[in-house]
Amino acid sequence: PALWNLKLNKIKLANNNVEYNDLNKPSKENSFDENHTHLSDLNLEADDISIDNQKVQGSIISLSAQGDDKFSIKTFSGAFKITNTEATVLDFALKTQNSNLKLTAQAGFRSLSELLNNYERTKFDLNVQPSTIALSDIRYFSPALMDSIPEFIRQENLSINSHMVGTLDNLKISKLNLAVLSNTTTTLHGSVKGLPDIERTLFDISIDSLHTVAYDFEELLPDSLTQSFQLPNWISLSGNFKGTIKQPTVQVFLTSEDGGLDASGTMNFTSLPTYDAKINLKKLNLGKILKQTDVGKLEATASIKGSGFSMDSLDATADILISKFEYKDYHYHDFTLKGAMNKYLFSGSAELKDENLDFEFKGDMDYQSDIPRYTFTFDLKNADFKNLHLSERPLKARATLDIDLVTR
């Protein structure tokens, strides 16, 4: 306030109690209650406190206080300065019973009114030094923010190290390092333009590394899935995300103990959804993942391009090449599958040229009328079941099927 002109060279409080109660408001349980607050054992030491019509500044040497059993401040220190055009926080250090946060921050603005009314244009430089944030502390102050997160994660700690500069509507992330659970880490950088309007926000984010282990991933999955699948002991991922939420371009490069994949694609969800995606599977140990001893490794490429997701709007083509597949210790090569779907009409073909299994398939499935119609031809030129390890005795087959089927 302009009428204030206050200077304190030093302030020191020891073993104080502070209590505030609004008897007209109900109490909250298990979270911060701004209407019913009690701090005990409050200790404060601060230097060079100055308040006038130009600035508010000071240096907190140490602050500690005991709240309820959910939250207390073990130590807090830092220097601050706020003027009509800038705000600075230096050597901010906060330690609770679970969190340990260290940072420095600077912000610049034309006026305090702009800061309040156009906060997205406020320039800032935020440097979070290696810190640990307990998710239980976040839940204490903002329970709704954590409602969608599984209960076991709410008790975890998040390690963070970050540097961001710019404005909210033009943000540059120089680095963002995160770690959670037993061994899940990610490192990324990039830029974000257009916040807080999330639908128009333009992202250019590069994931330098995302690493996790099976134990962490299994914690997120239901038991029915973990019993049916065996995840790789470790998974590492890198990639990038460019565009808006409704018009993204994505690249993903994944490696693991049991193979990897590369994937890329563009999508547009502004009106009728369109998509163009490619995926490349590399030495994927499918049998181990599916817990099927007869199944071995898989190498394949696939592409899909089209529009629409519902049957009334679907118009898409798919092209799949399985370059290598192991089953019962036999290696299959170069199986191709091509298909097209236009609303209720599906057309496809498949082909495998192998000395022990040679066939061609072409077919249509037509659901456009009330009575479905299936037409296809299957030309099995050669199948040697013994060499395919599907029969212990010599067994070969050849056949041709030509089907035109209408179901009522």
GROMACS .gro file of C-alpha atoms in nm, residues 225 232 329 359 397:
model
    5
  225LEU     CA    1  -0.315  -5.804  -1.766
  232PRO     CA    2   1.027  -5.658  -2.054
  329ASP     CA    3   1.103  -7.314  -3.416
  359PHE     CA    4  -0.059  -6.934  -5.052
  397ALA     CA    5  -0.155  -8.024  -4.880
   0.00000   0.00000   0.00000
